[in-house]
Coordinates of C-alpha atoms in Angstrom, one line a residue:
M1 CA -34.4 -13.1 -0.9
S2 CA -32.0 -15.6 -1.4
A3 CA -28.5 -15.6 -2.6
G4 CA -29.6 -17.3 -5.9
R5 CA -32.3 -14.6 -6.6
L6 CA -29.8 -12.0 -6.1
L7 CA -27.4 -13.4 -8.3
L8 CA -29.9 -13.8 -11.0
V9 CA -30.6 -10.1 -10.6
A10 CA -27.0 -9.1 -10.8
A11 CA -26.7 -11.2 -14.0
L12 CA -29.7 -9.3 -15.5
A13 CA -28.6 -6.1 -14.4
M14 CA -25.1 -6.8 -15.7
L15 CA -26.6 -7.6 -19.1
A16 CA -28.7 -4.3 -19.4
S17 CA -25.6 -2.3 -18.9
M18 CA -23.8 -4.4 -21.6
L19 CA -26.6 -3.5 -23.7
A20 CA -26.9 0.1 -22.6
G21 CA -22.7 0.9 -23.0
R22 CA -22.7 2.3 -26.3
F23 CA -26.0 4.4 -26.2
S24 CA -26.5 6.0 -22.3
R25 CA -23.7 6.4 -20.0
R26 CA -26.5 7.3 -17.3
V27 CA -28.3 3.8 -17.9
W28 CA -25.1 2.1 -18.1
L29 CA -24.0 3.4 -14.8
A30 CA -27.3 2.6 -13.4
S31 CA -27.4 -0.9 -14.6
T32 CA -23.9 -1.5 -13.5
L33 CA -24.4 0.0 -10.1
A34 CA -27.5 -2.3 -9.5
A35 CA -25.6 -5.4 -10.6
A36 CA -22.6 -4.6 -8.0
V37 CA -25.4 -3.9 -5.3
A38 CA -27.4 -7.3 -6.0
A39 CA -23.8 -9.4 -6.3
L40 CA -22.7 -7.7 -3.0
A41 CA -26.0 -8.4 -1.0
A42 CA -25.5 -12.0 -2.4
A43 CA -21.9 -12.2 -1.4
A44 CA -23.3 -10.8 2.5
W45 CA -25.9 -13.2 2.3
V46 CA -23.5 -16.4 1.9
L47 CA -20.6 -15.2 4.2
A48 CA -23.2 -14.2 6.9
G49 CA -24.0 -17.9 7.2
G50 CA -26.9 -17.8 4.3
A51 CA -27.3 -21.0 2.1
E52 CA -24.9 -21.6 -0.4
V53 CA -26.2 -21.6 -4.3
E54 CA -25.7 -24.5 -6.2
W55 CA -27.5 -25.0 -9.7
R56 CA -27.2 -27.4 -12.7
S57 CA -28.8 -26.5 -16.2
A58 CA -31.1 -28.9 -17.9
F59 CA -29.6 -27.8 -21.2
P60 CA -25.9 -28.0 -22.5
M61 CA -23.7 -25.0 -23.2
G62 CA -20.7 -26.1 -25.3
G63 CA -21.6 -29.5 -25.0
E64 CA -21.5 -29.6 -21.1
P65 CA -24.2 -28.5 -18.4
L66 CA -24.0 -25.2 -16.9
H67 CA -23.0 -26.0 -13.2
V68 CA -23.0 -22.7 -10.8
R69 CA -21.6 -23.1 -7.4
F70 CA -21.6 -19.8 -5.3
D71 CA -20.0 -20.9 -1.8
A72 CA -18.1 -18.7 0.8
I73 CA -14.9 -18.7 -1.2
S74 CA -16.4 -17.5 -4.2
A75 CA -18.4 -15.0 -2.0
L76 CA -15.4 -13.5 -0.6
F77 CA -14.2 -12.8 -4.2
M78 CA -17.5 -11.7 -5.5
A79 CA -17.8 -9.0 -2.9
L80 CA -14.5 -7.2 -3.6
L81 CA -15.5 -7.3 -7.4
S82 CA -18.7 -5.9 -6.4
V83 CA -17.2 -2.9 -4.5
V84 CA -14.3 -2.4 -6.6
G85 CA -15.9 -2.8 -10.1
G86 CA -19.0 -0.5 -8.5
T87 CA -16.9 2.6 -7.5
C88 CA -14.6 2.5 -10.3
A89 CA -17.6 2.5 -12.7
V90 CA -18.5 5.9 -11.0
Y91 CA -15.0 7.1 -11.1
S92 CA -14.6 6.5 -14.8
S93 CA -17.8 8.7 -15.3
G94 CA -15.6 11.7 -14.5
Y95 CA -12.2 10.5 -15.7
W96 CA -12.8 8.7 -18.9
T97 CA -15.5 11.2 -20.4
D98 CA -17.5 11.0 -23.6
A99 CA -16.2 14.6 -24.4
A100 CA -12.6 14.0 -23.8
H101 CA -12.3 10.5 -25.6
P102 CA -15.3 10.0 -28.2
R103 CA -13.8 7.1 -29.7
S104 CA -12.9 4.9 -26.5
A105 CA -15.5 6.2 -23.9
R106 CA -18.4 4.3 -25.1
A107 CA -16.6 1.0 -26.0
G108 CA -14.9 1.4 -22.9
R109 CA -18.3 1.1 -20.9
V110 CA -18.9 -2.3 -22.8
W111 CA -15.8 -3.7 -22.4
W112 CA -15.8 -2.7 -18.8
S113 CA -19.4 -4.7 -18.3
G114 CA -18.0 -7.7 -20.0
L115 CA -15.1 -7.6 -17.9
L116 CA -17.3 -7.6 -14.6
A117 CA -19.4 -10.2 -16.2
S118 CA -16.5 -12.7 -17.1
L119 CA -15.0 -12.3 -13.9
G120 CA -18.3 -12.9 -11.9
A121 CA -18.6 -16.3 -14.4
V122 CA -15.0 -17.2 -13.3
L123 CA -16.1 -16.8 -9.8
L124 CA -19.4 -18.7 -10.3
V125 CA -18.7 -22.0 -12.7
S126 CA -17.8 -25.3 -11.5
N127 CA -17.2 -26.9 -15.1
G128 CA -13.6 -26.7 -16.5
L129 CA -14.8 -26.0 -19.8
H130 CA -16.8 -23.4 -18.8
F131 CA -14.0 -21.9 -16.4
L132 CA -11.8 -21.6 -19.5
I133 CA -14.3 -19.9 -21.7
A134 CA -15.0 -17.2 -19.1
W135 CA -11.4 -16.9 -18.4
E136 CA -10.4 -16.3 -21.9
L137 CA -13.1 -14.1 -22.1
F138 CA -12.1 -12.1 -19.2
A139 CA -8.6 -11.7 -20.7
V140 CA -9.9 -10.2 -24.1
C141 CA -12.1 -7.8 -22.3
S142 CA -8.7 -6.8 -20.0
Y143 CA -6.8 -6.4 -23.2
F144 CA -9.3 -4.0 -25.1
L145 CA -9.7 -2.0 -21.7
I146 CA -5.6 -1.8 -21.3
T147 CA -5.7 -0.2 -24.9
L148 CA -8.5 1.9 -24.7
D149 CA -5.8 4.9 -25.4
R150 CA -4.3 3.2 -28.4
K151 CA -2.2 6.4 -29.5
G152 CA 0.9 5.5 -27.4
V153 CA 3.3 2.9 -28.7
E154 CA 4.0 1.8 -25.1
T155 CA 0.2 1.4 -24.4
R156 CA 0.1 -0.8 -27.5
Q157 CA 3.2 -2.6 -26.5
A158 CA 1.9 -3.4 -22.8
G159 CA -1.5 -4.7 -24.5
W160 CA 0.2 -7.3 -26.4
L161 CA 2.5 -8.4 -24.0
F162 CA -0.7 -8.9 -21.6
L163 CA -2.3 -10.9 -24.0
A164 CA 0.7 -13.1 -24.6
A165 CA 1.3 -13.8 -20.8
S166 CA -2.4 -14.3 -20.3
H167 CA -2.4 -16.7 -23.3
A168 CA 0.3 -18.8 -22.1
A169 CA -1.5 -18.7 -18.6
T170 CA -4.3 -20.3 -20.5
L171 CA -2.2 -22.8 -22.3
C172 CA -1.2 -24.1 -18.8
L173 CA -4.9 -24.0 -17.4
F174 CA -6.0 -25.8 -20.4
A175 CA -3.6 -28.5 -19.8
F176 CA -4.7 -28.8 -16.0
F177 CA -8.3 -29.0 -16.6
A178 CA -8.0 -31.5 -19.7
A179 CA -5.4 -33.7 -17.6
M180 CA -8.0 -33.4 -15.0
A181 CA -11.0 -34.5 -17.1
S182 CA -9.4 -37.4 -18.6
R183 CA -8.4 -38.7 -15.1
T184 CA -11.7 -38.0 -13.5
G185 CA -14.0 -38.7 -16.7
S186 CA -15.6 -35.3 -16.7
W187 CA -15.1 -31.7 -17.2
E188 CA -17.2 -31.2 -13.8
I189 CA -14.8 -29.5 -10.8
G190 CA -15.2 -29.9 -7.2
P191 CA -14.1 -31.1 -4.2
M192 CA -11.6 -34.2 -4.8
R193 CA -9.4 -34.3 -1.9
E194 CA -9.0 -38.3 -1.7
R195 CA -7.6 -38.4 -5.4
S196 CA -3.8 -38.7 -4.5
D197 CA -3.5 -39.2 -8.3
L198 CA -4.6 -35.4 -9.1
A199 CA -2.1 -34.1 -6.8
P200 CA 0.9 -33.3 -9.6
L201 CA -1.7 -31.1 -11.6
F202 CA -0.7 -28.7 -8.8
W203 CA 2.2 -27.4 -10.6
L204 CA 0.5 -26.4 -13.8
A205 CA -2.4 -24.6 -11.8
L206 CA 0.6 -22.7 -9.9
V207 CA 1.9 -21.5 -13.2
G208 CA -1.4 -20.5 -15.1
F209 CA -2.9 -19.0 -11.9
G210 CA 0.7 -17.2 -11.0
V211 CA 0.6 -15.4 -14.0
K212 CA -2.4 -14.3 -13.6
A213 CA -1.6 -12.9 -10.3
G214 CA 1.4 -11.4 -11.1
V215 CA 3.7 -13.8 -9.1
F216 CA 7.5 -13.1 -9.3
P217 CA 9.2 -14.0 -11.8
L218 CA 6.1 -14.6 -13.5
H219 CA 4.9 -11.0 -13.1
I220 CA 6.5 -9.5 -16.7
W221 CA 3.5 -8.0 -17.9
L222 CA 2.1 -6.1 -14.9
P223 CA 3.9 -3.3 -14.6
S224 CA 3.5 -2.0 -18.2
A225 CA -0.2 -3.1 -18.2
H226 CA -1.0 -1.2 -14.8
A227 CA 0.9 1.8 -16.0
G228 CA -0.2 2.3 -19.6
A229 CA -4.0 1.5 -18.7
P230 CA -6.4 4.3 -18.1
S231 CA -6.3 5.0 -14.2
H232 CA -9.8 3.3 -13.5
V233 CA -8.5 0.4 -15.4
S234 CA -5.4 0.0 -13.5
A235 CA -7.4 0.1 -10.3
I236 CA -9.6 -3.1 -11.3
L237 CA -6.6 -4.9 -12.9
S238 CA -4.7 -4.6 -9.7
G239 CA -7.6 -4.7 -7.0
V240 CA -9.6 -7.4 -8.5
S241 CA -8.4 -9.0 -11.9
I242 CA -5.1 -10.4 -10.7
K243 CA -7.0 -11.7 -7.4
A244 CA -8.5 -14.1 -10.2
G245 CA -5.4 -15.6 -10.0
V246 CA -5.1 -15.9 -6.3
Y247 CA -9.0 -17.3 -6.3
G248 CA -7.9 -20.0 -8.7
L249 CA -4.7 -20.9 -6.3
V250 CA -7.1 -20.7 -3.2
R251 CA -10.1 -22.7 -5.2
F252 CA -8.1 -25.7 -6.3
S253 CA -5.5 -26.1 -3.7
G254 CA -8.7 -26.6 -1.5
W255 CA -10.5 -29.1 -3.8
L256 CA -7.3 -30.9 -4.9
P257 CA -4.4 -32.8 -2.9
A258 CA -1.5 -30.9 -3.0
P259 CA 1.9 -32.4 -3.5
A260 CA 4.6 -32.9 -1.0
G261 CA 6.5 -29.4 -0.5
A262 CA 4.1 -27.5 -2.4
G263 CA 3.1 -25.3 0.6
W264 CA 7.1 -24.4 0.9
V265 CA 7.5 -23.3 -2.9
V266 CA 4.2 -21.2 -2.4
V267 CA 6.0 -19.8 0.4
S268 CA 9.3 -19.1 -1.2
L269 CA 7.2 -17.5 -4.2
G270 CA 5.5 -15.2 -1.6
V271 CA 8.8 -14.1 0.0
A272 CA 10.3 -13.7 -3.4
S273 CA 7.4 -11.5 -4.7
A274 CA 6.9 -9.4 -1.5
V275 CA 10.8 -8.4 -1.2
L276 CA 11.5 -8.0 -4.5
G277 CA 8.1 -6.4 -5.5
V278 CA 8.8 -3.7 -2.8
A279 CA 12.5 -3.6 -4.1
F280 CA 11.6 -2.7 -7.5
A281 CA 8.7 -0.4 -6.4
L282 CA 11.3 2.0 -4.8
G283 CA 13.3 2.3 -7.8
Q284 CA 10.5 3.4 -9.8
H285 CA 10.0 7.0 -10.8
D286 CA 6.4 6.6 -12.5
L287 CA 3.8 6.7 -10.0
K288 CA 1.6 4.2 -11.4
R289 CA 4.2 1.9 -12.4
L290 CA 5.6 2.0 -8.9
L291 CA 2.0 1.1 -7.7
A292 CA 2.1 -1.9 -10.0
Y293 CA 5.0 -3.3 -8.3
H294 CA 3.5 -3.0 -4.9
S295 CA 0.8 -5.4 -6.3
V296 CA 3.4 -7.9 -6.7
E297 CA 4.4 -7.2 -3.5
N298 CA 1.2 -7.6 -1.9
I299 CA 0.3 -10.6 -3.7
G300 CA 3.6 -12.0 -1.9
I301 CA 2.0 -11.3 1.1
I302 CA -1.0 -13.3 0.3
L303 CA 0.8 -16.3 -0.8
I304 CA 3.1 -16.6 2.3
G305 CA -0.2 -16.7 4.1
L306 CA -1.4 -19.4 1.6
G307 CA 1.6 -21.2 1.7
F308 CA 1.8 -21.5 5.2
A309 CA -1.9 -22.8 5.4
L310 CA -0.9 -25.9 3.1
V311 CA 2.2 -26.5 5.4
A312 CA -0.1 -26.7 8.4
Q313 CA -2.7 -28.6 6.4
A314 CA 0.5 -31.3 5.9
Q315 CA 1.6 -31.0 9.3
G316 CA -2.0 -31.4 10.7
S317 CA -2.1 -27.8 12.6
A318 CA -5.2 -26.6 12.4
A319 CA -4.6 -23.4 14.6
W320 CA -1.9 -21.2 13.1
G321 CA -2.9 -22.6 9.9
L322 CA -6.1 -21.1 10.0
L323 CA -4.6 -18.1 11.1
A324 CA -2.3 -17.8 8.1
L325 CA -5.0 -18.3 5.8
A326 CA -7.5 -16.0 7.4
G327 CA -4.9 -13.2 7.1
A328 CA -4.3 -14.2 3.5
L329 CA -7.7 -14.1 2.6
L330 CA -8.4 -10.7 4.5
H331 CA -5.5 -8.9 2.7
V332 CA -7.5 -10.1 -0.8
W333 CA -9.8 -7.7 0.3
N334 CA -7.7 -5.2 2.2
H335 CA -5.3 -4.9 -1.2
G336 CA -8.2 -4.9 -3.3
L337 CA -9.6 -1.9 -1.5
F338 CA -6.6 0.1 -0.6
K339 CA -4.8 -0.6 -4.0
S340 CA -7.9 0.4 -5.9
L341 CA -8.1 3.8 -3.8
L342 CA -4.3 4.4 -4.7
F343 CA -4.7 4.2 -8.6
L344 CA -7.4 6.1 -8.5
G345 CA -5.6 8.8 -6.4
A346 CA -2.8 8.6 -9.1
G347 CA -5.4 8.8 -11.8
S348 CA -6.8 11.9 -10.1
V349 CA -3.1 13.3 -10.2
A350 CA -2.4 12.4 -13.9
H351 CA -5.8 13.8 -14.6
A352 CA -5.0 17.0 -13.1
T353 CA -1.1 17.9 -14.1
G354 CA -0.9 15.4 -17.6
T355 CA 2.2 13.6 -16.2
R356 CA 2.8 10.3 -14.0
K357 CA 6.4 11.2 -13.5
M358 CA 7.1 12.0 -9.8
S359 CA 10.0 14.4 -10.7
S360 CA 7.6 16.9 -12.5
L361 CA 4.9 16.7 -9.7
G362 CA 5.1 18.3 -5.7
G363 CA 3.2 20.7 -3.7
L364 CA -0.4 19.2 -4.6
W365 CA -1.5 18.9 -1.4
R366 CA -2.6 22.6 -1.2
A367 CA -4.3 22.2 -4.8
M368 CA -5.6 18.9 -4.3
P369 CA -6.2 18.4 -0.7
W370 CA -9.1 15.8 -1.1
T371 CA -6.9 13.9 -3.6
A372 CA -3.7 14.0 -1.4
G373 CA -5.6 13.3 2.0
L374 CA -7.1 9.7 0.5
F375 CA -4.2 8.7 -1.1
T376 CA -2.5 9.2 1.9
L377 CA -4.9 7.3 3.7
G378 CA -4.5 4.4 1.5
A379 CA -0.4 5.0 1.6
A380 CA -1.1 4.2 5.3
A381 CA -3.1 1.2 4.8
I382 CA -0.5 -0.6 2.1
S383 CA 2.1 0.2 4.6
G384 CA 0.4 -1.5 7.4
L385 CA 0.0 1.1 9.6
P386 CA -2.8 1.2 12.2
P387 CA -5.7 1.7 12.6
L388 CA -6.2 1.1 8.8
N389 CA -7.4 -2.5 7.1
G390 CA -3.8 -3.4 6.1
F391 CA -2.7 -3.7 9.6
I392 CA -5.1 -6.3 10.7
S393 CA -4.2 -8.7 7.5
E394 CA -0.7 -8.5 7.8
W395 CA -1.1 -8.9 12.0
L396 CA -3.2 -12.0 11.3
V397 CA -0.4 -13.6 8.9
F398 CA 2.2 -12.2 11.4
L399 CA 0.4 -14.2 14.3
G400 CA 0.0 -17.3 12.5
L401 CA 3.8 -17.2 11.6
F402 CA 4.7 -16.8 15.2
D403 CA 2.7 -19.5 16.2
A404 CA 4.2 -22.0 13.6
V405 CA 7.7 -21.0 15.2
N406 CA 6.6 -22.6 18.0
S407 CA 6.1 -25.9 16.0
P408 CA 8.3 -29.1 16.2
G409 CA 11.1 -29.7 13.6
S410 CA 12.0 -28.0 10.5
V411 CA 8.7 -25.8 10.3
A412 CA 9.9 -23.6 13.0
L413 CA 13.3 -23.0 11.4
A414 CA 11.9 -22.1 7.8
T415 CA 9.5 -19.8 9.5
I416 CA 12.1 -17.5 10.8
P417 CA 13.7 -15.9 7.7
A418 CA 10.0 -15.8 6.6
L419 CA 9.2 -13.7 9.3
V420 CA 12.3 -11.7 9.3
L421 CA 11.5 -10.9 5.4
L422 CA 8.1 -10.0 5.7
G423 CA 8.9 -7.8 8.5
M424 CA 11.4 -6.1 6.3
T425 CA 9.2 -5.8 3.4
G426 CA 6.8 -3.8 5.7
A427 CA 9.5 -1.5 6.6
L428 CA 10.4 -0.9 2.9
A429 CA 6.7 0.0 2.1
L430 CA 6.6 2.5 4.4
A431 CA 9.7 4.0 3.0
C432 CA 8.4 3.7 -0.2
F433 CA 5.1 5.4 0.3
T434 CA 7.0 7.9 2.3
K435 CA 8.9 9.1 -0.8
V436 CA 5.6 9.1 -3.0
C437 CA 3.5 11.2 -0.7
G438 CA 6.6 13.6 0.0
V439 CA 7.6 14.3 -3.7
V440 CA 4.1 14.0 -5.1
F441 CA 2.1 16.0 -2.5
L442 CA 4.7 18.3 -0.2
G443 CA 7.2 20.9 -1.4
E444 CA 7.0 23.0 -4.1
P445 CA 5.8 22.1 -7.5
R446 CA 8.4 20.9 -9.8
S447 CA 6.7 21.7 -13.2
P448 CA 4.2 24.2 -14.5
A449 CA 1.8 21.5 -15.1
A450 CA 1.9 20.8 -10.9
S451 CA 1.3 24.7 -10.4
R452 CA -1.6 24.7 -12.4
A453 CA -3.2 21.5 -10.8
R454 CA -6.8 21.9 -9.5
E455 CA -8.8 19.4 -7.6
C456 CA -11.1 16.6 -9.2
G457 CA -14.8 16.9 -9.4
P458 CA -17.0 14.6 -7.4
L459 CA -17.4 11.8 -9.5
M460 CA -13.9 11.0 -9.1
V461 CA -13.5 12.2 -5.4
G462 CA -16.8 10.6 -4.2
P463 CA -15.5 6.5 -5.0
M464 CA -12.0 7.2 -3.5
A465 CA -14.1 8.0 -0.3
V466 CA -16.1 5.3 -0.3
L467 CA -12.7 2.8 -0.5
A468 CA -11.4 4.9 1.9
A469 CA -14.2 4.1 4.5
A470 CA -14.1 0.7 3.6
C471 CA -10.4 0.6 4.4
L472 CA -11.3 2.5 8.0
A473 CA -14.0 0.1 8.6
I474 CA -12.0 -3.0 8.3
G475 CA -9.5 -1.7 10.8
L476 CA -12.1 -0.5 13.2
A477 CA -14.2 -3.5 13.0
P478 CA -12.2 -6.2 12.5
V479 CA -14.0 -9.0 14.1
F480 CA -17.0 -8.6 11.9
F481 CA -15.1 -9.1 8.8
Y482 CA -12.9 -12.0 10.7
M483 CA -16.1 -14.1 10.7
A484 CA -16.7 -13.9 6.8
V485 CA -13.1 -14.4 6.3
A486 CA -12.9 -17.5 8.6
R487 CA -16.2 -19.0 6.7
A488 CA -14.4 -18.7 3.7
A489 CA -11.2 -20.6 5.3
G490 CA -13.4 -23.2 6.7
E491 CA -14.7 -24.0 3.3
W492 CA -11.2 -24.5 1.9
N493 CA -10.7 -27.0 4.9
P494 CA -13.6 -28.2 6.5
A495 CA -11.8 -29.4 9.2
W496 CA -10.7 -25.9 10.4
G497 CA -14.5 -24.9 10.0
A498 CA -14.9 -25.9 13.7
S499 CA -11.4 -25.7 15.0
G500 CA -11.4 -23.0 17.8
G501 CA -13.6 -20.3 16.4
P502 CA -12.3 -16.8 15.1
V503 CA -9.6 -15.5 17.4
S504 CA -10.1 -12.7 19.7
L505 CA -9.8 -9.0 17.8
S506 CA -12.0 -7.2 19.9
A507 CA -9.0 -5.6 21.9
L508 CA -7.3 -5.0 18.4
G509 CA -10.3 -3.1 17.3
L510 CA -11.2 -1.3 20.3
A511 CA -7.3 0.0 20.3
N512 CA -7.8 1.4 16.6
V513 CA -11.1 3.0 17.7
L514 CA -9.3 4.8 20.3
L515 CA -6.0 5.8 18.4
L516 CA -8.3 7.1 15.7
L517 CA -10.1 9.2 18.6
F518 CA -7.1 10.5 20.4
G519 CA -5.3 11.4 16.8
S520 CA -8.4 13.3 16.0
L521 CA -8.7 15.0 18.9
A522 CA -5.0 15.6 18.9
A523 CA -5.0 17.1 15.5
F524 CA -8.4 19.4 16.2
L525 CA -6.7 20.8 19.3
L526 CA -3.4 21.6 17.4
W527 CA -5.5 23.3 14.6
R528 CA -7.8 25.1 16.9
R529 CA -4.6 26.5 18.9
A530 CA -3.2 27.6 15.8
V531 CA -6.3 29.3 14.6
R532 CA -6.1 31.3 17.9
T533 CA -2.7 32.2 18.3
G534 CA -2.3 32.8 14.7
V535 CA 0.6 31.2 12.5
R536 CA 3.1 32.9 10.6
R537 CA 3.9 31.1 7.2
A538 CA 7.5 31.0 6.3
P539 CA 9.7 29.5 3.8
T540 CA 11.1 26.0 5.0
W541 CA 14.5 26.4 6.4
D542 CA 16.9 26.5 3.1
C543 CA 20.4 25.7 4.1
G544 CA 21.4 28.8 3.7
Y545 CA 20.5 29.2 0.1
A546 CA 19.7 32.9 -0.9
A547 CA 17.1 31.7 -3.5
P548 CA 16.1 28.1 -3.1
T549 CA 13.9 26.5 -6.1
A550 CA 12.4 23.5 -6.6
R551 CA 15.1 21.6 -7.8
M552 CA 16.8 21.5 -4.5
Q553 CA 14.1 19.5 -3.1
Y554 CA 14.4 15.6 -2.8
T555 CA 13.6 13.7 -6.0
A556 CA 12.3 10.1 -6.2
G557 CA 15.4 8.9 -7.1
S558 CA 17.6 10.8 -4.3
F559 CA 15.2 9.8 -1.7
A560 CA 15.5 5.9 -2.1
G561 CA 18.9 5.8 -3.6
I562 CA 20.5 4.1 -0.6
I563 CA 17.9 1.6 -0.6
N564 CA 18.0 0.9 -4.0
E565 CA 21.8 0.2 -3.8
W566 CA 21.1 -2.7 -1.6
F567 CA 19.2 -4.4 -4.3
A568 CA 21.3 -3.4 -7.0
W569 CA 22.3 -7.0 -7.8
A570 CA 18.4 -7.6 -8.6
L571 CA 17.3 -4.2 -10.0
R572 CA 20.4 -3.9 -12.2
P573 CA 19.8 0.0 -12.5
R574 CA 21.3 1.8 -15.4
R575 CA 22.7 5.2 -14.7
D576 CA 22.8 8.5 -17.3
A577 CA 25.1 10.7 -16.3
R578 CA 26.4 14.1 -17.7
W579 CA 29.1 15.4 -15.5
P580 CA 29.9 18.9 -15.3
E581 CA 33.0 20.2 -17.1
G582 CA 35.0 23.1 -17.2
A583 CA 35.4 26.2 -14.5
F584 CA 31.8 27.4 -15.4
P585 CA 29.9 24.3 -16.2
A586 CA 26.6 25.1 -18.2
E587 CA 24.9 22.2 -17.6
A588 CA 25.1 18.7 -15.6
S589 CA 22.3 15.9 -15.3
L590 CA 22.0 12.2 -13.3
A591 CA 19.3 10.1 -13.8
D592 CA 18.8 6.4 -12.6
H593 CA 16.6 4.1 -14.7
T594 CA 15.2 0.5 -13.2
P595 CA 14.6 -1.5 -16.1
E596 CA 12.3 -4.3 -16.2
T597 CA 15.1 -6.9 -15.2
V598 CA 13.1 -10.1 -16.1
L599 CA 11.7 -9.1 -19.0
E600 CA 14.7 -7.4 -20.6
H601 CA 17.4 -9.8 -19.1
L602 CA 15.8 -13.3 -19.2
V603 CA 12.5 -13.4 -21.1
E604 CA 13.7 -11.3 -24.3
P605 CA 17.3 -13.1 -24.6
A606 CA 15.4 -16.4 -24.5
G607 CA 13.0 -15.0 -27.0
R608 CA 15.6 -13.9 -29.4
V609 CA 17.1 -17.6 -29.1
V610 CA 13.6 -18.9 -30.0
L611 CA 13.7 -16.6 -33.1
R612 CA 17.0 -17.6 -34.2
V613 CA 16.3 -21.2 -34.4
A614 CA 12.8 -20.6 -36.1
I615 CA 14.8 -18.8 -38.5
L616 CA 17.4 -21.7 -39.1
A617 CA 14.3 -24.1 -39.2
R618 CA 12.5 -22.1 -42.0
R619 CA 16.0 -22.5 -44.1
L620 CA 14.8 -26.5 -44.3
Q621 CA 11.8 -25.5 -46.0
H622 CA 12.7 -24.9 -49.5
G623 CA 9.4 -25.7 -51.4
R624 CA 11.3 -29.1 -53.2
L625 CA 9.6 -32.3 -53.2
Q626 CA 13.3 -33.6 -54.1
T627 CA 14.5 -32.2 -50.7
Y628 CA 11.5 -33.6 -48.5
L629 CA 11.7 -37.1 -49.8
L630 CA 15.4 -36.8 -48.8
Y631 CA 14.5 -35.8 -44.9
I632 CA 12.0 -38.5 -45.0
V633 CA 14.9 -40.9 -46.3
I634 CA 17.2 -39.6 -43.8
G635 CA 14.8 -40.1 -40.9
L636 CA 14.2 -43.6 -41.9
V637 CA 17.8 -44.6 -41.9
A638 CA 17.9 -43.0 -38.6
V639 CA 15.1 -45.0 -37.4
A640 CA 16.3 -48.3 -38.9
A641 CA 20.0 -47.8 -37.4
L642 CA 18.3 -47.1 -33.8
A643 CA 16.4 -50.3 -34.0
L644 CA 19.4 -52.6 -35.4
R645 CA 21.2 -50.9 -32.8
A646 CA 18.4 -52.0 -29.9
G647 CA 18.0 -55.3 -31.4
G648 CA 21.8 -55.8 -31.1
R649 CA 21.6 -55.5 -27.2

């Protein structure tokens, strides 16, 4: 069966899931999984070297013929959508049940199918008008999924902020596609690399797609939306939805010429997103908000790779540009997998304890061993540790940057700071997830809710295990997956399709396999020795305290306090302290809060200025005809004065 027929099967199955969503959970789930499997098979067909799909309808839709194009770049993102969309659908069946959420569960299934269908359309259509329609449907479905639980004020506010940011991005994209249509005479989009007059439109695309991708400082909607949404929605928002912005940047930077300096702008945005994203994550005490900021960080890593690919293309250097782009595209997959795993793990923790505050958690490893183990695997992957997938993609980006350092001229000098900051990002990510795993899963429970936690059911554990297995598979067999990514990179720049072939990752994959085997063997031997000799359980060393309590453990704030001070200039933390008073103080407290700096210190003040100007402008509207005639006369006099002055010159 060809890729085109598989896509048709996927489309029909998705239509069936949309119709069945409100009536039968089982039919909806079966249809969704059938659509995911068919779309994944179509993507695998194209990425393995099969024929691409291109089809035009004989009838118009919205005044334009429907044009479908399914190439290697579309297939790369479609594969991620299929895996994450299918696993999260299964997870939602155990997490957001009809019994617990009778009002929103059925509607959520319909909006979920709509989200998957609209995202698939974004990846397939090759017409600017249809792209905008699919893009807006995707935003609307995301809004209703974010606000499934409308009882909380914060959730509603997060939904409105997401919708406002999405519409601002859509305005930029409308200007982008409209300007392109006016210059080319058609809404059709495709490779137009020879049209140098289209290069300035890159900046509109960068803003429009950058908002959706969560690029710093355009990320203002992302932390609250990802934190407030149900966890399976957070997983697909972070794992796939923000990749729609990356898809737009990759797609149109490959189809259209880029202006001079565009690569360095993208690199700068990537470095800022990576470093500041992980810095803001370290300052968070909400588990899901922390994960949301790590999405900003990983989008930064992807942009660093894409930016250096643009620089390499401008420099005419294929070797290191291909490595950087391949690392970025592989990181699209990797981030989608391990970030979805982490959000599902965080959802299981919140489902079992009723809270996302890390200061109220602790000791969950004993109560939730599967969730803790799978979450820890995802944490190791996002930190770039072998033998997992995050290590492979970041290693490719590093390899491309190391080769760029050997380039002549200013490229080498500009690459060195990017290398240093990218390395620092990895170190900070490791510190952040050491904090998360230690505070949430180790130690003693910090609240009654944490002490009563129990492991979640198989419908929630199973999808996490599938995503964890995918993370491990890419780490152990990187050559297999690199071939698919290299095909997409060759689609982005046809000149790279025949340059050098894939780098040798066989040794790295073999090293990861050996590391896994020896690590597993060592763990088994230690466990066997402990069973034979007997292990005496005793309290952890308590520093001499006669009666240690959970309050004496590290908190999320104290663990990262020193690192947060390094970035205080950006985080702008607020400290609420109640110092002990008197000889025998009754109480004392100390709490740090990291605000949404860009939103609270930049966007909101600018919004207040705009509102004040609007209020002042409204005072000019009295509803009196005489006043409006006076305005016209004043305007005419001003125009006449300007005309006389120009004539005198």
